[in-house]
Amino acid sequence: MTEQEKIALIEETLDLDEGTLTADTVLDDVDEYDSMAKLSLIVMMDDEFGKKLTGDVIKGFKTVGDILAEME
Amino acid sequence: MKSIIDLTDKRILIIGASSGIGKQCAITLSQVGAKVILAARREDKLREVLELLEGDGHGIKAMDVQDTENIEKCVKEIINEFGALDGMVYSAGVGTAIPLLQTKPEKIKQVFDINFFGFTEAVRQICRRGRYNPGMRIVGISSVASIRGDKSKTAYSSSKSAMDSAIRCIAREMADKDICINSVAPSMTATELYDRYIEKYGEDSDTNQDLLKRQYLGIAKTDDIANAVAFLLSPAARFITGITLPVDGGLTTC
Ligand SMILES: NC(=O)c1ccc[n+]([C@@H]2O[C@H](COP(=O)([O-])OP(=O)(O)OC[C@H]3O[C@@H](n4cnc5c(N)ncnc54)[C@H](OP(=O)(O)O)[C@@H]3O)[C@@H](O)[C@H]2O)c1
């Protein structure tokens, strides 16, 4: 999966318009990044990458790039 | 002195007995005299639970309820080995949290396979002639989620509501056969499920703190649930059928 495809997957997961995010986007600046969005990331990571994200890992996410780093 | 809850020599099948609420039910029921058959997927864990039981005549059966077609075979083997049942506890379950936009039909089906279809199929199989003794009592482990809405709980809550609805119908249909069926609806209880919840949200998270405000008697211990199950399985509860008993530290009063 290319970086662009991964970003598109994050946008779909957070129900954002295509092209809203880049790797540098700061998550605190994204209004939609709330507790349900975090839960959506947990489900997506499990479904797509077979990874179980813990609360601590999620807390560590500052930018979209941090999420991308977990998507492998 | 006579104990009101007495299950001496009653043969009770517990599905989902390898951990959490089902494990505690096994221990508690053995303490009031029952002979329990422990079922779940992890045989090593079932053996560990077996060691904790009081009395003798208990047994184990490895069983995956997700494979609903296999339940009939497992129930037949259980009856052949241990004899007809006096009761069953269905504690197998998965407690999923999935936001609506990711709640695809196959996700709902995965949850229903274990929480609901496994339950109705196990009940259907043990309610056949020759597989139960008169006065059999069944208890499903439901959840307060059955009657409360919560974010991300569409699949889980629906599966528990389905269980409770089924129980009301089965209670009426099976009354003539001298079979009673009820469910217990716990709120948050200290099991591996709660550990995973804390791992996901964190102890100090708003989600957990909100929960503790609503569930004002605190987090339930597994004995709190097992004691209610023991009562509902006992002849002392002979006049109770088709109900869902909240064991919820006050949550549903809020
Ligand atoms: N803990 C709570 O706060 C809480 C609150 C309300 C309701 N409940 C309900 O209580 C029930 C028990 O939960 P718990 O907290 O005790 O969770 P738990 O410790 O995770 O126990 C779940 C049990 O279900 C068994 N199980 C899961 N999938 C199975 C399968 N496919 N086939 C056979 N057995 C299976 C597990 O055994 P194996 O993995 O060995 O198969 C285990 O014995 C669940 O129905 C849950 O929804 C729990």
XYZ file of C-alpha atoms and ligand atoms in Angstrom:
374
model
C 0.000 0.000 0.000
C 1.463 3.389 -0.972
C 1.565 6.311 1.462
C -1.173 8.021 -0.563
C -3.402 4.932 -0.319
C -2.810 4.777 3.426
C -3.761 8.441 3.820
C -6.913 7.773 1.761
C -7.724 4.886 4.119
C -7.325 7.141 7.174
C -9.589 9.737 5.531
C -12.199 7.091 4.815
C -11.931 5.754 8.371
C -12.411 9.229 9.868
C -15.123 10.057 7.285
C -13.151 13.034 5.915
C -13.136 14.384 2.368
C -10.396 13.061 0.106
C -7.332 15.297 0.152
C -8.015 16.667 3.662
C -4.927 15.079 5.257
C -1.192 14.982 4.608
C 1.504 13.180 6.595
C 2.239 16.459 8.385
C -1.340 17.216 9.458
C -1.457 17.736 13.238
C -4.265 15.602 14.647
C -5.258 18.187 17.281
C -6.123 20.503 14.366
C -8.620 17.997 12.928
C -12.065 18.658 14.499
C -13.267 15.168 13.656
C -10.396 13.497 15.576
C -12.428 12.582 18.687
C -12.787 9.427 20.806
C -14.987 7.708 18.200
C -12.416 8.525 15.498
C -9.721 6.928 17.658
C -11.880 3.834 18.106
C -12.399 3.772 14.317
C -8.617 3.731 13.875
C -8.350 0.786 16.275
C -10.929 -1.178 14.267
C -9.327 -0.237 10.920
C -5.818 -1.230 12.077
C -7.124 -4.585 13.278
C -9.114 -5.243 10.079
C -6.530 -4.063 7.557
C -3.182 -4.728 9.252
C -4.023 -7.288 11.954
C -2.589 -4.893 14.566
C -4.094 -4.213 17.994
C -3.559 -0.555 18.892
C -3.475 0.134 22.618
C -4.703 3.316 24.319
C -1.079 4.311 24.940
C -0.097 4.029 21.275
C -3.132 6.105 20.259
C -2.246 8.743 22.863
C 1.193 8.958 21.239
C -0.259 9.951 17.830
C 0.461 13.638 17.175
C 0.417 13.772 13.369
C -1.025 11.697 10.526
C 2.568 10.562 9.942
C 2.541 8.829 13.346
C -0.490 6.808 12.264
C 1.155 5.993 8.925
C 4.168 4.617 10.783
C 1.896 2.008 12.437
C 0.244 0.999 9.148
C 2.425 -1.874 8.038
C -29.383 -25.075 58.632
C -30.894 -25.486 55.156
C -29.471 -23.346 52.373
C -31.998 -21.755 49.998
C -29.633 -22.164 47.062
C -28.912 -25.861 46.845
C -27.797 -27.498 43.602
C -26.626 -30.778 45.066
C -25.899 -33.264 42.254
C -27.517 -31.037 39.615
C -25.673 -31.381 36.301
C -25.000 -27.955 34.838
C -23.320 -27.211 31.508
C -21.435 -23.894 31.464
C -20.486 -22.633 28.012
C -17.790 -19.955 28.226
C -16.341 -21.407 31.431
C -12.649 -20.852 30.719
C -12.504 -17.305 32.084
C -14.333 -14.380 33.638
C -17.979 -14.719 34.618
C -18.336 -18.287 33.332
C -15.285 -19.405 35.317
C -16.681 -17.879 38.518
C -20.085 -19.452 37.840
C -18.344 -22.834 37.679
C -16.621 -22.269 41.020
C -19.744 -20.910 42.735
C -22.047 -23.628 41.393
C -19.617 -26.339 42.513
C -19.659 -24.765 45.991
C -23.436 -25.231 46.192
C -23.201 -28.865 45.148
C -23.522 -28.856 41.356
C -21.636 -31.155 39.017
C -20.459 -28.855 36.269
C -19.358 -29.464 32.704
C -17.018 -26.713 31.567
C -17.056 -25.781 27.880
C -15.088 -23.245 25.805
C -12.371 -23.284 23.121
C -9.258 -23.180 25.354
C -8.950 -26.656 26.845
C -5.853 -25.735 28.908
C -7.811 -22.970 30.658
C -10.747 -25.317 31.271
C -8.375 -27.741 32.969
C -7.121 -24.933 35.211
C -10.712 -24.066 36.181
C -11.464 -27.746 36.845
C -8.740 -27.693 39.509
C -10.559 -24.893 41.332
C -13.880 -26.706 41.683
C -15.268 -28.205 44.867
C -16.510 -31.793 44.936
C -16.172 -34.331 42.152
C -17.985 -35.522 39.032
C -17.110 -32.416 37.002
C -15.881 -32.507 33.414
C -14.684 -30.451 30.473
C -15.532 -30.206 26.780
C -13.607 -28.205 24.175
C -16.156 -26.429 22.025
C -16.284 -23.495 19.595
C -19.768 -21.949 19.489
C -18.892 -19.829 16.455
C -19.170 -23.071 14.535
C -22.922 -23.314 15.211
C -23.286 -26.506 13.165
C -20.866 -28.263 15.512
C -22.905 -27.469 18.639
C -25.279 -30.409 18.098
C -22.353 -32.854 17.947
C -20.789 -31.363 21.090
C -24.074 -31.437 23.024
C -24.672 -35.078 22.053
C -21.167 -36.004 23.204
C -21.687 -34.153 26.488
C -24.998 -35.931 27.165
C -23.498 -39.325 26.254
C -20.566 -38.805 28.594
C -22.217 -37.032 31.538
C -25.971 -37.708 31.235
C -29.024 -35.452 30.914
C -28.730 -31.859 32.094
C -30.439 -30.009 34.938
C -29.247 -26.624 33.751
C -27.084 -24.565 31.463
C -25.280 -21.247 31.753
C -24.343 -19.545 28.499
C -21.512 -17.119 29.217
C -19.659 -17.304 25.899
C -19.489 -13.844 24.435
C -17.465 -11.163 22.756
C -17.724 -7.539 23.848
C -17.006 -5.528 20.752
C -16.882 -1.759 20.270
C -17.247 -0.830 16.592
C -18.238 2.644 15.371
C -21.328 2.596 13.145
C -19.500 3.433 9.918
C -17.408 0.267 10.353
C -20.293 -1.926 11.478
C -20.527 -3.946 8.264
C -22.980 -6.862 8.137
C -20.162 -9.393 8.485
C -19.002 -7.683 11.690
C -22.515 -7.908 13.145
C -22.672 -11.537 12.074
C -19.379 -12.350 13.855
C -20.749 -10.926 17.108
C -24.156 -12.577 16.687
C -22.561 -15.956 15.894
C -21.124 -16.144 19.412
C -23.445 -13.971 21.497
C -26.755 -15.027 19.976
C -26.754 -17.889 17.440
C -24.459 -19.971 19.651
C -26.863 -19.370 22.526
C -30.096 -20.246 20.709
C -28.478 -23.289 19.099
C -27.160 -24.589 22.430
C -30.602 -24.052 24.004
C -32.301 -25.766 21.047
C -30.023 -28.764 21.361
C -30.371 -29.273 25.119
C -34.164 -28.875 24.986
C -34.537 -32.121 23.005
C -36.168 -35.086 24.716
C -33.713 -37.238 26.662
C -31.140 -34.458 26.941
C -32.623 -32.747 30.000
C -34.181 -33.654 33.307
C -37.553 -32.236 34.415
C -37.133 -28.827 36.015
C -34.150 -27.838 33.855
C -33.186 -24.179 34.281
C -31.179 -22.138 31.784
C -29.419 -18.811 32.356
C -27.972 -16.638 29.599
C -25.399 -13.985 30.425
C -26.833 -10.912 28.748
C -25.731 -7.343 29.532
C -27.188 -3.996 30.549
C -26.230 -3.107 26.968
C -29.379 -5.004 26.022
C -31.519 -2.113 27.217
C -29.067 0.826 27.115
C -27.764 2.586 24.051
C -24.098 3.460 23.759
C -21.754 4.690 21.060
C -20.062 1.904 19.078
C -22.265 -0.788 20.597
C -24.721 -1.404 17.754
C -23.599 -4.996 17.156
C -22.995 -5.928 20.804
C -26.165 -4.365 22.244
C -28.325 -5.833 19.496
C -26.922 -9.295 20.158
C -27.803 -9.023 23.848
C -31.298 -7.631 23.144
C -31.780 -10.552 20.785
C -30.811 -12.942 23.581
C -33.291 -11.372 25.997
C -36.101 -11.394 23.418
C -35.425 -15.028 22.625
C -35.542 -15.852 26.333
C -39.025 -14.407 26.717
C -40.253 -16.513 23.789
C -38.473 -19.713 24.807
C -39.765 -19.337 28.385
C -43.347 -19.459 27.104
C -42.714 -22.223 24.610
C -40.818 -24.513 26.991
C -42.901 -23.998 30.148
C -45.007 -27.100 29.359
C -41.805 -29.129 29.290
C -40.953 -27.918 32.787
C -38.006 -25.852 31.504
C -37.371 -22.318 32.774
C -35.020 -19.821 31.163
C -33.819 -16.387 32.282
C -30.911 -14.065 31.748
C -28.704 -11.993 33.997
C -27.668 -8.560 32.748
C -24.391 -7.471 34.313
C -22.908 -4.035 34.002
C -19.114 -3.641 33.872
C -17.525 -6.556 35.698
C -13.872 -7.125 36.563
C -12.858 -9.742 33.970
C -10.413 -9.940 31.031
C -13.073 -8.071 29.048
C -12.742 -5.147 31.467
C -8.928 -5.390 31.303
C -9.110 -5.076 27.508
C -11.505 -2.134 27.875
C -9.070 -0.373 30.223
C -6.200 -1.163 27.854
C -8.170 0.428 25.026
C -9.526 3.511 26.791
C -7.247 3.924 29.815
C -8.311 4.000 33.484
C -8.458 7.814 33.638
C -10.280 8.192 30.324
C -13.559 10.125 30.260
C -15.264 6.926 29.101
C -14.188 4.988 32.203
C -14.821 7.853 34.623
C -18.328 8.393 33.171
C -18.995 4.703 33.609
C -17.995 4.784 37.278
C -20.356 7.712 37.902
C -23.310 5.818 36.446
C -22.411 2.428 37.931
C -22.393 3.920 41.398
C -21.785 0.708 43.393
C -18.445 0.326 41.543
C -17.174 -2.356 39.179
C -18.903 -5.703 39.755
C -16.955 -8.695 40.981
C -17.524 -11.935 39.111
C -19.086 -13.430 42.295
C -21.813 -10.771 42.155
C -22.912 -12.198 38.821
C -22.295 -15.852 39.718
C -24.431 -15.560 42.874
C -27.391 -14.299 40.825
C -26.860 -17.131 38.346
C -26.787 -19.703 41.167
C -30.083 -18.362 42.476
C -31.770 -18.448 39.053
C -30.586 -22.034 38.499
C -31.834 -23.189 41.886
C -35.280 -24.539 42.745
C -35.663 -21.409 44.922
C -36.284 -19.501 41.666
C -38.863 -22.006 40.368
C -41.502 -19.306 39.857
C -39.224 -17.063 37.775
C -39.007 -17.493 34.023
C -38.512 -15.314 30.938
C -36.914 -12.423 32.800
C -33.691 -10.470 32.508
C -32.282 -9.704 35.938
C -30.017 -6.630 36.024
C -26.978 -7.102 38.283
C -25.580 -3.701 37.581
C -24.526 -1.687 40.644
C -27.394 0.711 40.034
C -26.580 1.559 36.417
C -30.077 1.057 35.050
C -31.550 3.336 37.735
C -29.708 6.302 36.226
N -17.184 -8.364 31.855
C -18.163 -7.516 31.755
O -18.050 -6.355 32.134
C -19.492 -7.936 31.179
C -20.584 -7.075 31.337
C -21.812 -7.443 30.824
C -21.952 -8.650 30.154
N -20.864 -9.461 30.008
C -21.064 -10.719 29.274
O -20.624 -11.789 30.060
C -20.205 -12.861 29.227
C -18.856 -13.349 29.715
O -17.916 -12.304 29.581
P -16.577 -12.204 30.442
O -16.455 -10.811 30.887
O -16.528 -13.308 31.407
O -15.510 -12.382 29.253
P -14.290 -13.354 29.064
O -13.496 -13.489 30.315
O -13.629 -12.888 27.802
O -15.004 -14.768 28.824
C -15.638 -15.088 27.637
C -15.842 -16.588 27.607
O -16.457 -16.912 26.358
C -15.728 -17.963 25.764
N -15.828 -17.864 24.320
C -15.551 -16.789 23.537
N -15.704 -17.128 22.252
C -16.064 -18.445 22.234
C -16.341 -19.378 21.210
N -16.277 -19.031 19.925
N -16.690 -20.640 21.550
C -16.756 -21.000 22.850
N -16.503 -20.169 23.868
C -16.155 -18.909 23.547
C -14.291 -17.762 26.238
O -13.566 -18.968 26.201
P -12.459 -19.371 25.092
O -11.733 -18.133 24.683
O -11.614 -20.366 25.838
O -13.243 -19.992 23.989
C -14.532 -17.357 27.685
O -14.695 -18.508 28.479
C -20.176 -12.306 27.802
O -21.321 -12.756 27.114
C -20.250 -10.809 28.006
O -20.898 -10.180 26.938
C -19.642 -9.140 30.511
